[in-house]
JSON list of C-alpha atoms in Angstrom, two decimals:
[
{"chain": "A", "resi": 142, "resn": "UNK", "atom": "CA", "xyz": [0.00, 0.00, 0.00]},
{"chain": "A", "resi": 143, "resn": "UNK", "atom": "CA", "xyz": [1.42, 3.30, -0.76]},
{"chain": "A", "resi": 144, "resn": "UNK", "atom": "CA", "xyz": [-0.22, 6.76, 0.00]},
{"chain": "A", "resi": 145, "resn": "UNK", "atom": "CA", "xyz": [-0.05, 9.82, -0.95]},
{"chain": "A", "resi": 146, "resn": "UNK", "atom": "CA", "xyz": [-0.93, 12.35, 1.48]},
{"chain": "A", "resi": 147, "resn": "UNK", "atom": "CA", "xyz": [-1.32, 16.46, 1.32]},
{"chain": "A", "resi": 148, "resn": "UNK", "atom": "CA", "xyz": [-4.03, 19.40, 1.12]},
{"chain": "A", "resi": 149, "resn": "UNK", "atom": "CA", "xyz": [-6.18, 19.88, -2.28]},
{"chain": "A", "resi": 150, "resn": "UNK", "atom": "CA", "xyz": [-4.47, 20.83, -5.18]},
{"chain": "A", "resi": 151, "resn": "UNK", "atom": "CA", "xyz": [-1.42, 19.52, -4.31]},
{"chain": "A", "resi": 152, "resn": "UNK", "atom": "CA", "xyz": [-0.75, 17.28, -6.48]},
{"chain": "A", "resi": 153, "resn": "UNK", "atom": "CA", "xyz": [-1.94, 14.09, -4.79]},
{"chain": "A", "resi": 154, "resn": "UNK", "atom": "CA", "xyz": [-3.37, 12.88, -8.00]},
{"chain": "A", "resi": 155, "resn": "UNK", "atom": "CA", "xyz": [-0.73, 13.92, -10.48]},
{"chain": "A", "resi": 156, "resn": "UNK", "atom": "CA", "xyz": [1.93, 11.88, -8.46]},
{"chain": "A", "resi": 157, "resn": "UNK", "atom": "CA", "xyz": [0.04, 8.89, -8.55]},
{"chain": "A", "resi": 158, "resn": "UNK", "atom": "CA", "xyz": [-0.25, 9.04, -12.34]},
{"chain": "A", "resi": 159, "resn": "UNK", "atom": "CA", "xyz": [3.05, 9.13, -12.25]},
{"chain": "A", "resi": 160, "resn": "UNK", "atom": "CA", "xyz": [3.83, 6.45, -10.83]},
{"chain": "A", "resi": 161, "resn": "UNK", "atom": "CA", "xyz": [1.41, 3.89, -12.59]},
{"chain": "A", "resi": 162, "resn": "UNK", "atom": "CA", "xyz": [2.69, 5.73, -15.82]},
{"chain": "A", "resi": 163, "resn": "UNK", "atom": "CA", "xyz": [6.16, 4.24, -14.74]},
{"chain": "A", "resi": 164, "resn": "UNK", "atom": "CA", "xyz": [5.01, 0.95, -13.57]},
{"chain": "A", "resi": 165, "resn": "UNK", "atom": "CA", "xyz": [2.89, 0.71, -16.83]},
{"chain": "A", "resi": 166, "resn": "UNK", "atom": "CA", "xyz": [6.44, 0.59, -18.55]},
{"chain": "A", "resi": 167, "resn": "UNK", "atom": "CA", "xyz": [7.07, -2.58, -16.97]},
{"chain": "A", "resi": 168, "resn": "UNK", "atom": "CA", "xyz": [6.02, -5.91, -16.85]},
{"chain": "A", "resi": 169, "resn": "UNK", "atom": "CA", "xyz": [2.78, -5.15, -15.22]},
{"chain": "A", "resi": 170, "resn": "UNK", "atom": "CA", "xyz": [-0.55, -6.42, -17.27]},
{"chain": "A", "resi": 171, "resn": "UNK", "atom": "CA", "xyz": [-3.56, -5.48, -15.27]},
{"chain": "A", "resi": 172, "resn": "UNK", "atom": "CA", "xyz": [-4.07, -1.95, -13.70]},
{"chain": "A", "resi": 173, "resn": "UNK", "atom": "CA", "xyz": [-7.15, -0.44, -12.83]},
{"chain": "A", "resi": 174, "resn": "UNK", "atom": "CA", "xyz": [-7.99, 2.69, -11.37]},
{"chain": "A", "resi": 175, "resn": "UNK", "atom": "CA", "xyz": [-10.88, 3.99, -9.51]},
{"chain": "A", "resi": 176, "resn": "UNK", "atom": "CA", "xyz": [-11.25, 7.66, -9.65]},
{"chain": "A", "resi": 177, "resn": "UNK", "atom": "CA", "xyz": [-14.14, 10.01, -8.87]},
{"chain": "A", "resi": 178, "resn": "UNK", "atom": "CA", "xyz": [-13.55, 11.88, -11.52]},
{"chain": "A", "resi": 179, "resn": "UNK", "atom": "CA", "xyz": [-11.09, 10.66, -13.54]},
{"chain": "A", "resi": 180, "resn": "UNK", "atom": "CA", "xyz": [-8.47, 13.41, -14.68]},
{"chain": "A", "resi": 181, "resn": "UNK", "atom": "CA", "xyz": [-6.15, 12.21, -17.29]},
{"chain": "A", "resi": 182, "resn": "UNK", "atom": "CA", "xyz": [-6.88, 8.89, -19.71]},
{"chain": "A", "resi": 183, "resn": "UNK", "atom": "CA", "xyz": [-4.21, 6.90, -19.61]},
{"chain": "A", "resi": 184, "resn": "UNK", "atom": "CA", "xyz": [-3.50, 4.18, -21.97]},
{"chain": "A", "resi": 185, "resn": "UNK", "atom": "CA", "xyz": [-3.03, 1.01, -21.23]},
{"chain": "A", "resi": 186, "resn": "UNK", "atom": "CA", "xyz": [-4.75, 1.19, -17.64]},
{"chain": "A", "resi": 187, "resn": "UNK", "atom": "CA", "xyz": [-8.63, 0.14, -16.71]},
{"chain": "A", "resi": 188, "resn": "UNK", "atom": "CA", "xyz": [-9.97, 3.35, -15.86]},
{"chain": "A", "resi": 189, "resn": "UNK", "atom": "CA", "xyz": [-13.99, 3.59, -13.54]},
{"chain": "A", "resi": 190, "resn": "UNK", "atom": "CA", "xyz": [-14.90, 6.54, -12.20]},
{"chain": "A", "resi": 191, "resn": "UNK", "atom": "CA", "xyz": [-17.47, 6.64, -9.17]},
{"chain": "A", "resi": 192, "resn": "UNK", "atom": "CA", "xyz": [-21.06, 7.41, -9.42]},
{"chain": "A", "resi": 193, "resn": "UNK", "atom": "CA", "xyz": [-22.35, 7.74, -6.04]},
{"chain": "A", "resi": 194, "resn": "UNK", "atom": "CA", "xyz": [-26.22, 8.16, -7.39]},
{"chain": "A", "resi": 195, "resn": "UNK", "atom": "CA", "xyz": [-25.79, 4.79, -8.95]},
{"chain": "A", "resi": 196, "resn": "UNK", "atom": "CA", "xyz": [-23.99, 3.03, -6.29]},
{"chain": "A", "resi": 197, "resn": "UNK", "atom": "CA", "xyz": [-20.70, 2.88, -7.90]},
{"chain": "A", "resi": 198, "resn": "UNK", "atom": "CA", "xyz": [-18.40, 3.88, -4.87]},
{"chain": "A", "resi": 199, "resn": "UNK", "atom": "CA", "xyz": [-15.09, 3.48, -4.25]},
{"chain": "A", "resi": 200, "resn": "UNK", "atom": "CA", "xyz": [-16.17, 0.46, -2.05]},
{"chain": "A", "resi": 201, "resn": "UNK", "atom": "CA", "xyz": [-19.01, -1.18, -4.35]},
{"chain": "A", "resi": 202, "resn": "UNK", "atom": "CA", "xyz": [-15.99, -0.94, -7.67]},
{"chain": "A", "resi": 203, "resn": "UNK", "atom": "CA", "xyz": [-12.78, -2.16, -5.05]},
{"chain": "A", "resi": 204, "resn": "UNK", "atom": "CA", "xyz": [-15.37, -5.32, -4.45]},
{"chain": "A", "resi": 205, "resn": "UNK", "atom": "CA", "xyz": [-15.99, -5.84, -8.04]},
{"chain": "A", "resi": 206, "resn": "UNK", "atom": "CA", "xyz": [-12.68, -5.16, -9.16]},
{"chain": "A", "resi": 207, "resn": "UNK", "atom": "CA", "xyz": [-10.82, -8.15, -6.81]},
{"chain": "A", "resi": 208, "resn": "UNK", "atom": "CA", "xyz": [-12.88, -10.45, -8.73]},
{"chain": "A", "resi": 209, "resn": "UNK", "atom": "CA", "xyz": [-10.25, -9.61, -12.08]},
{"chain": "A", "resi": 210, "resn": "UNK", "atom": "CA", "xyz": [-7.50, -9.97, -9.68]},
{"chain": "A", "resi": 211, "resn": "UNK", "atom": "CA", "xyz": [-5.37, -7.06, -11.36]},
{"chain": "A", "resi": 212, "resn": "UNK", "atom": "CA", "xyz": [-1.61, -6.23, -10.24]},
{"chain": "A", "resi": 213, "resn": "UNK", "atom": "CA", "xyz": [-2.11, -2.72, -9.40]},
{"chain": "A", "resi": 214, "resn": "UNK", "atom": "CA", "xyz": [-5.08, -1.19, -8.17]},
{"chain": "A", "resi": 215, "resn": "UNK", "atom": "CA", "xyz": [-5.23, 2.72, -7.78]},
{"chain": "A", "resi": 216, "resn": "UNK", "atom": "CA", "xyz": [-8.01, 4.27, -5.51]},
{"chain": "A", "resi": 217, "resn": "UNK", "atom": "CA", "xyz": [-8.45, 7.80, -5.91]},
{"chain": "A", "resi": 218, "resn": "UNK", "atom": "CA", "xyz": [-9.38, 8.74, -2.24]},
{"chain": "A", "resi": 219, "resn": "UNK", "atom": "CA", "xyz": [-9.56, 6.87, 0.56]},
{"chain": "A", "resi": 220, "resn": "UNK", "atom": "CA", "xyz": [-12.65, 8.46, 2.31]},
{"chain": "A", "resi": 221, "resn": "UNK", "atom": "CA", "xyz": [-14.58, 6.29, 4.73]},
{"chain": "A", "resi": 222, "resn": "UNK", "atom": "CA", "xyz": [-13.80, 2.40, 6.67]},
{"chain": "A", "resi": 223, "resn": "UNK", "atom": "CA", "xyz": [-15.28, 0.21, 3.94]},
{"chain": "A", "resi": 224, "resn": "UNK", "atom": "CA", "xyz": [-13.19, 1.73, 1.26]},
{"chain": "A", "resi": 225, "resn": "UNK", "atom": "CA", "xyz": [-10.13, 1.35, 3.70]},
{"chain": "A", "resi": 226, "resn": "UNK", "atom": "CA", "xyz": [-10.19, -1.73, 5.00]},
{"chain": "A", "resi": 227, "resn": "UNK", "atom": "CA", "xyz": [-10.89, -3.35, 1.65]},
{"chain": "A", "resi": 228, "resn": "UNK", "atom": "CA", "xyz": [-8.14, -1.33, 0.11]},
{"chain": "A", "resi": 229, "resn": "UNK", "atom": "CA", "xyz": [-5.27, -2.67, 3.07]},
{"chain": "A", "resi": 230, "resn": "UNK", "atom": "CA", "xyz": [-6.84, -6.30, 2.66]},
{"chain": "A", "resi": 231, "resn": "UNK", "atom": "CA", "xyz": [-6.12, -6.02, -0.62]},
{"chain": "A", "resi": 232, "resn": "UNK", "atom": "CA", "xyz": [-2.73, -5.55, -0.66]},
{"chain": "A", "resi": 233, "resn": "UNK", "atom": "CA", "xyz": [-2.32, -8.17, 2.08]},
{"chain": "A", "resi": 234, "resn": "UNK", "atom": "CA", "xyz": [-3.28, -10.31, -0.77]},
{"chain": "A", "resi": 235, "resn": "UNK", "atom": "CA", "xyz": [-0.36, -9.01, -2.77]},
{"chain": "A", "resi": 236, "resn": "UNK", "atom": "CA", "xyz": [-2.00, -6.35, -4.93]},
{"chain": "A", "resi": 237, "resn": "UNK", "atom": "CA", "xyz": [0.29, -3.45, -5.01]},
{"chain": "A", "resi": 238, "resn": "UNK", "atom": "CA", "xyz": [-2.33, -0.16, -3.96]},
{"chain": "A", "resi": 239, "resn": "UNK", "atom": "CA", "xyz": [-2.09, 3.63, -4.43]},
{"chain": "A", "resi": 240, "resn": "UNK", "atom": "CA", "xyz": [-4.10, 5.67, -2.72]},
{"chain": "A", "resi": 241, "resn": "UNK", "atom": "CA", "xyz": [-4.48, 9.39, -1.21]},
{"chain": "A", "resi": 242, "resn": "UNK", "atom": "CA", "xyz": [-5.38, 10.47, 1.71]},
{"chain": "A", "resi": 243, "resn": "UNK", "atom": "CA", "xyz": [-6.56, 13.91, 2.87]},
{"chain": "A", "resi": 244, "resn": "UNK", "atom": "CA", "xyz": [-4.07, 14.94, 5.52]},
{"chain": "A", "resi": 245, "resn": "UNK", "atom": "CA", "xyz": [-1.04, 17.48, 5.99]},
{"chain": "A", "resi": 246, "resn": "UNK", "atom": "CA", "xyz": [1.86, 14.78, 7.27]},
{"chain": "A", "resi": 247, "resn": "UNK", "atom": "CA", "xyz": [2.44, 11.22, 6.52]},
{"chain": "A", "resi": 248, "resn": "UNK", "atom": "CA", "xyz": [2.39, 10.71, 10.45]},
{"chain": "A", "resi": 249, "resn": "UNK", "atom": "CA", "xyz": [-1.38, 12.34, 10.54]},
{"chain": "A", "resi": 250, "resn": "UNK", "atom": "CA", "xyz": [-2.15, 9.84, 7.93]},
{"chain": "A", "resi": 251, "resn": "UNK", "atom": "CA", "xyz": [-1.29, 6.85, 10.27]},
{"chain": "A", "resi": 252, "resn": "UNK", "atom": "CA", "xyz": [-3.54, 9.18, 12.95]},
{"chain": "A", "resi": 253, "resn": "UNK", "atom": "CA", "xyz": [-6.58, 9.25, 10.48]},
{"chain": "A", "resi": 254, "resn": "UNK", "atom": "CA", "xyz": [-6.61, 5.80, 9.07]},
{"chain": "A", "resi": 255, "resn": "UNK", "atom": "CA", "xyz": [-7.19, 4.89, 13.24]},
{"chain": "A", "resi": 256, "resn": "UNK", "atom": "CA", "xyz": [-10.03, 7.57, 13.39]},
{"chain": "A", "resi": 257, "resn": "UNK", "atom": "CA", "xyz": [-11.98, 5.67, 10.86]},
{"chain": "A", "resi": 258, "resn": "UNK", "atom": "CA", "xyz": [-11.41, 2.37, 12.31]},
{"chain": "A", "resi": 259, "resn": "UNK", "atom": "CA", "xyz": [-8.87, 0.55, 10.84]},
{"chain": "A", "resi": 260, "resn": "UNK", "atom": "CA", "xyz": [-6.89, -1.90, 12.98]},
{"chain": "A", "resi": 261, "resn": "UNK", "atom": "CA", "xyz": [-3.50, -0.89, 14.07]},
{"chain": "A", "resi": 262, "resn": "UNK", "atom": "CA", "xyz": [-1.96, -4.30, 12.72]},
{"chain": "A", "resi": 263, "resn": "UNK", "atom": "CA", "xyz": [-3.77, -3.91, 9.20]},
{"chain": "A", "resi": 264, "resn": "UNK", "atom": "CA", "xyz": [-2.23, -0.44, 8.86]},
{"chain": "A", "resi": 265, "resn": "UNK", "atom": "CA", "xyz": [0.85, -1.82, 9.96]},
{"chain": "A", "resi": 266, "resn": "UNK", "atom": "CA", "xyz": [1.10, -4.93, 7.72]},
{"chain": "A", "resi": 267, "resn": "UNK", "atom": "CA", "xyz": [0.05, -3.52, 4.57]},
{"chain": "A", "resi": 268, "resn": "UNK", "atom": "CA", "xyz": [1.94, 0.35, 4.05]},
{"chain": "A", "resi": 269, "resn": "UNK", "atom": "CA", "xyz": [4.36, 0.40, 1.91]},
{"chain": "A", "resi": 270, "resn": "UNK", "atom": "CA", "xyz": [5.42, 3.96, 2.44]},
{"chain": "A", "resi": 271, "resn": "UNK", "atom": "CA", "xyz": [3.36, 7.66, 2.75]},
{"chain": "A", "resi": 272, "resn": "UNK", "atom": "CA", "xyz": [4.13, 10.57, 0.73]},
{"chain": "A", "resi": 273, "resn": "UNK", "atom": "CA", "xyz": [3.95, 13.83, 2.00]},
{"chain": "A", "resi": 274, "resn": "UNK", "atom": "CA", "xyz": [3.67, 16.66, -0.01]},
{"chain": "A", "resi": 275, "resn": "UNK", "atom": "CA", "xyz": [2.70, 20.01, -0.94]},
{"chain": "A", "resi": 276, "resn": "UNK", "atom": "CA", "xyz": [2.93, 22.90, -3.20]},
{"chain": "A", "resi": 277, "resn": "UNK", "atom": "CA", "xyz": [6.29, 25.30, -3.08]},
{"chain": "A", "resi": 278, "resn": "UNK", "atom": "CA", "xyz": [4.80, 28.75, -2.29]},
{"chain": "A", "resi": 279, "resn": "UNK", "atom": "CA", "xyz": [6.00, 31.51, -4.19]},
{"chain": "A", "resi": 280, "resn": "UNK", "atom": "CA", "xyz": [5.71, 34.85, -3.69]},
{"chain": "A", "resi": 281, "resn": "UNK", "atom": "CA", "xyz": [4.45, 37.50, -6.45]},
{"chain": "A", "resi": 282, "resn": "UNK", "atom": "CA", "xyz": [6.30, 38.53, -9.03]},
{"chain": "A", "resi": 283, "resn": "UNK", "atom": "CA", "xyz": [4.67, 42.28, -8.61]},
{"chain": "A", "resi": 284, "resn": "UNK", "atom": "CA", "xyz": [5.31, 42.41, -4.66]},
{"chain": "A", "resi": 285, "resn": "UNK", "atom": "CA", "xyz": [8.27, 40.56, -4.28]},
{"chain": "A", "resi": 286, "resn": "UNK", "atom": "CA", "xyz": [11.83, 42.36, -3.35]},
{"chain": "A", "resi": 287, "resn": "UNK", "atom": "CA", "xyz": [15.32, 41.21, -3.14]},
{"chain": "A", "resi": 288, "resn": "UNK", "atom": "CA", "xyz": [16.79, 41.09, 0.37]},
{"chain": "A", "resi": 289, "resn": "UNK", "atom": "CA", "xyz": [20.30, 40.27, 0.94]},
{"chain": "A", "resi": 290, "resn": "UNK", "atom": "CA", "xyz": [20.38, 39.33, 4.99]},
{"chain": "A", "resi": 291, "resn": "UNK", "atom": "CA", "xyz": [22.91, 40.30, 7.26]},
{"chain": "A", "resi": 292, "resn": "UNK", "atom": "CA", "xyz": [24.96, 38.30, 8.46]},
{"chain": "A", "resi": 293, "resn": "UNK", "atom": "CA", "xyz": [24.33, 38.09, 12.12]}
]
C-alpha cells in the first residue's frame, strides 16, 4: 500500500499518475484505477470513475474489481472504513495499492486511518510507504523584493 498524502491541489493525484505511468512501462498487465472523476486517460490502464447516485463507490468498484484480480489497483481517495479496510486487505493479498489520503503529514495519515477504524496491525502490515507533499509557495512577481540578509 502506498499513500499519498497532502491538502487539495497539491498534487496528490498527479503523483500517482506518475507512478502507474512508470510501472505501466514494466512488466505489469492489469491496472485499474478507480477515480471520482477521472483526470487524465491513460492508456493502457482500466480506468472507472465513481457514481455515487448509482452506487458505484469506491467500495461497491474495489469489491468488483478483486474479482479480475489485477496487479495494481489505484483508488483515488480513501474516504470512509469500507473503502479502507478493503483497500489494506487487498494488498495483504499481494496487490500493489495507491491511494491518497486527505491529511497534511504522513504521520497524521497513520492518525486518520485509526479515526476511521482501521486496525492498528492492518495499517501496519500492509503500508508500503506515505508521501507527503505540498505545493512550493512563491511569492508575487509584482510584490516581491530582493533582500540580501545580514549576516548576524
Amino acid at each position: 500500500m502506498v499513500l499519498i498524502t497532502g491538502p487539495t491541489g497539491s498534487g496528490k493525484t498527479s503523483t500517482l499518475y506518475a507512478a502507474l505511468n512508470y510501472i505501466k512501462g514494466t512488466n505489469v498487465d492489469n491496472i485499474v484505477s478507480i477515480e471520482g472523476p477521472i483526470e487524465y486517460l491513460i492508456d493502457g490502464i482500466n480506468q472507472i470513475q465513481i457514481n455515487p447516485g448509482k452506487n458505484v463507490t469506491f467500495a461497491t468498484s474495489l469489491r468488483s474489481i478483486l474479482r479480475q484480480d489485477p496487479n495494481v489497483i489505484l483508488v483515488g481517495e480513501i474516504r470512509d472504513r469500507d473503502t479502507a479496510d478493503i483497500a489494506f486487505r487487498s494488498s495483504l493479498t499481494g496487490h500493489l495499492v495507491f491511494s491518497t489520503l486527505h491529511t497534511n503529514s504522513s504521520i497524521a495519515a497513520v492518525t486518520r486511518l485509526v479515526d476511521i477504524g482501521l486496525e492498528p496491525y492492518l495499517i501496519s502490515s500492509s503500508l508500503v510507504t506515505i508521501v507527503a507533499q505540498r505545493l512550493v509557495r512563491r511569492i508575487c512577481e509584482g510584490c516581491r523584493k530582493e533582500h540580501t540578509p545580514k549576516p548576524q
